[in-house]
Coordinates of C-alpha atoms in Angstrom, one line a residue:
M105 CA 144.0 91.1 -87.9
A106 CA 141.4 90.3 -85.1
T107 CA 139.8 86.9 -84.8
A108 CA 136.2 86.3 -83.4
V109 CA 135.5 83.3 -81.0
V110 CA 132.2 82.0 -80.4
S111 CA 131.6 79.4 -77.9
F112 CA 128.5 77.7 -76.6
G113 CA 127.8 76.4 -73.3
S114 CA 125.7 73.6 -72.4
T115 CA 125.4 74.3 -68.6
G116 CA 121.5 74.7 -69.1
L117 CA 120.9 71.4 -70.9
P118 CA 121.2 68.9 -68.1
P119 CA 118.4 70.4 -66.1
I120 CA 116.3 70.5 -69.2
L121 CA 117.0 66.9 -69.9
D122 CA 116.1 65.9 -66.5
K123 CA 112.9 67.7 -66.7
L124 CA 111.9 65.9 -70.0
A125 CA 113.0 62.6 -68.4
G126 CA 110.6 63.1 -65.4
L127 CA 107.9 64.4 -67.9
E128 CA 108.2 61.1 -70.0
A129 CA 108.2 58.9 -66.7
R130 CA 105.1 60.6 -65.3
A131 CA 103.3 60.2 -68.8
R132 CA 103.6 56.6 -68.8
D133 CA 101.5 56.2 -65.6
F134 CA 98.5 58.5 -64.7
S135 CA 97.2 56.1 -61.9
Q136 CA 98.3 58.6 -58.9
P137 CA 96.6 61.7 -60.4
L138 CA 93.6 59.8 -61.4
A139 CA 93.2 58.4 -57.9
L140 CA 93.4 62.0 -56.8
V141 CA 90.6 62.7 -59.4
A142 CA 88.3 59.8 -58.0
R143 CA 88.8 61.4 -54.3
L144 CA 87.8 64.7 -55.7
L145 CA 84.6 63.2 -57.4
E146 CA 83.8 61.5 -54.0
G147 CA 84.2 64.9 -52.3
T148 CA 81.9 66.3 -54.8
A149 CA 79.4 63.8 -54.4
V150 CA 79.3 64.1 -50.7
K151 CA 79.1 67.8 -50.6
A152 CA 76.1 67.6 -53.3
F153 CA 74.2 65.3 -50.8
E154 CA 75.2 67.6 -47.7
T155 CA 74.0 70.7 -49.6
Q156 CA 71.2 68.9 -51.4
G157 CA 72.3 70.0 -54.7
Q158 CA 73.1 73.6 -53.7
S159 CA 76.9 73.1 -54.5
L160 CA 76.2 71.8 -57.8
G161 CA 74.6 75.1 -58.6
S162 CA 70.9 74.7 -58.0
P163 CA 69.3 73.0 -55.2
W164 CA 67.4 69.8 -55.6
R165 CA 63.7 70.2 -56.0
A166 CA 61.6 69.1 -53.2
L167 CA 60.1 65.5 -53.0
A168 CA 57.0 65.0 -54.6
P169 CA 53.9 65.0 -52.1
A170 CA 53.5 61.2 -52.7
T171 CA 56.9 60.3 -51.7
V172 CA 56.5 62.7 -48.6
T173 CA 53.2 60.5 -47.7
A174 CA 55.0 57.2 -48.4
R175 CA 57.9 58.2 -46.0
T176 CA 55.6 59.5 -43.2
R177 CA 53.3 56.2 -43.5
R178 CA 56.3 53.9 -43.8
W179 CA 54.9 52.4 -47.2
G180 CA 56.8 50.4 -49.5
Y181 CA 60.6 51.1 -49.6
Y182 CA 60.1 53.5 -46.6
R183 CA 59.1 50.8 -44.3
R184 CA 62.7 50.7 -43.1
A185 CA 63.7 53.4 -40.7
S186 CA 65.5 56.3 -42.2
S187 CA 69.2 56.7 -41.5
V188 CA 68.6 60.4 -41.0
G189 CA 66.0 63.2 -41.3
G190 CA 62.3 62.9 -41.6
P191 CA 59.6 62.5 -44.2
S192 CA 60.5 65.5 -46.3
W193 CA 64.2 66.0 -45.7
P194 CA 67.0 65.0 -46.6
I195 CA 66.1 64.4 -50.4
L196 CA 67.7 61.3 -51.9
V197 CA 68.7 60.0 -48.2
W198 CA 66.8 57.4 -46.6
S199 CA 69.0 54.3 -46.2
G200 CA 71.9 55.9 -47.0
R201 CA 72.7 53.4 -49.7
L202 CA 72.8 55.9 -52.4
L203 CA 75.4 58.2 -50.8
G204 CA 77.5 55.2 -49.7
G205 CA 77.7 54.1 -53.3
F206 CA 79.8 57.2 -54.1
Q207 CA 82.3 56.3 -51.5
L208 CA 85.3 54.3 -51.4
G209 CA 84.8 51.0 -49.3
S210 CA 81.1 50.6 -50.1
P211 CA 80.1 47.5 -52.0
D212 CA 78.0 49.7 -54.4
H213 CA 81.1 51.8 -55.2
V214 CA 82.9 51.8 -58.6
R215 CA 86.5 52.8 -58.5
E216 CA 88.7 51.2 -61.2
I217 CA 92.1 52.8 -61.9
S218 CA 94.7 51.9 -64.5
A219 CA 97.7 54.0 -65.9
F220 CA 95.5 55.7 -68.3
A221 CA 91.7 55.3 -67.4
L222 CA 89.5 55.8 -64.4
R223 CA 86.0 54.2 -64.0
W224 CA 84.2 55.8 -61.2
G225 CA 80.5 55.7 -59.9
T226 CA 78.1 53.8 -58.3
R227 CA 76.3 50.4 -58.8
V228 CA 73.3 51.3 -56.9
P229 CA 70.6 50.6 -59.4
Y230 CA 68.1 53.6 -58.9
A231 CA 71.1 56.2 -58.9
A232 CA 70.7 56.8 -63.0
P233 CA 67.0 57.6 -63.1
L234 CA 67.1 59.6 -59.7
S235 CA 70.1 61.6 -61.1
R236 CA 68.3 62.9 -64.2
A237 CA 66.3 65.0 -61.8
R238 CA 68.7 65.7 -59.2
P239 CA 72.3 65.4 -60.3
M240 CA 74.7 63.9 -57.8
V241 CA 77.8 64.4 -59.3
A242 CA 78.1 67.3 -61.8
F243 CA 79.9 70.7 -62.1
R244 CA 78.9 74.1 -61.4
S245 CA 80.9 75.5 -64.3
D246 CA 83.4 74.5 -66.8
F247 CA 86.1 76.0 -64.4
A248 CA 85.0 73.4 -61.8
R249 CA 85.1 70.6 -64.2
R250 CA 88.5 71.3 -65.4
E251 CA 89.9 72.0 -61.7
V252 CA 88.6 68.7 -60.8
I253 CA 89.4 66.6 -63.8
G254 CA 92.1 68.4 -65.9
Q255 CA 94.2 70.3 -63.4
P256 CA 95.3 67.2 -61.4
L257 CA 96.7 65.6 -64.7
R258 CA 98.1 68.8 -65.8
L259 CA 100.1 69.6 -62.8
W260 CA 101.2 66.0 -62.3
L261 CA 102.6 66.2 -66.0
Q262 CA 104.7 69.4 -64.7
G263 CA 106.2 67.4 -61.8
V264 CA 104.1 69.1 -59.0
P265 CA 103.7 66.6 -56.0
L266 CA 100.4 65.0 -55.5
G267 CA 99.9 66.5 -52.1
A268 CA 100.3 70.0 -53.4
I269 CA 97.9 69.2 -56.4
E270 CA 95.4 68.1 -54.0
T271 CA 95.6 71.2 -51.7
V272 CA 95.4 73.5 -54.7
V273 CA 92.5 72.0 -56.2
R274 CA 90.5 71.5 -52.9
A275 CA 91.1 75.2 -52.2
R276 CA 90.2 76.3 -55.7
T277 CA 87.0 74.2 -55.9
R278 CA 86.1 74.3 -52.0
L279 CA 85.9 70.5 -51.7

């Protein structure tokens, strides 16, 4: 009479357990990929100002004639000299404060990162009303939004190093 023997090996189990332990550790603190998301958002804002909105999908509309006149004649807010450009260009850049508010190091910049949350933006009081007509941080498509916000978190959980995540996302979004 023949005997059948069945044996199971567990050689594949330790690497799987190691990966699960790494996943668990990474899932406890998202602050590193959230800091990357903040840097990517800063890049999105800077690019929007550099391209005058074109990078977000549509160029910002031209300044109102009254604004061009005020800039030319140096009325009101425009009494101060421009940091760059002239009366009709660049749009949303006169003192540089608005753009600076989206960049780390500015007193107007908001960047608060915890293990599970990112609060990012600007404290410049006139940013919100201006952004209705000329968005400063937006995404050209759902793909771009997922790449900047979702991909870093997903790849982080998969164990991809932050430098590699940043390289891939910047290449795919052209930031």
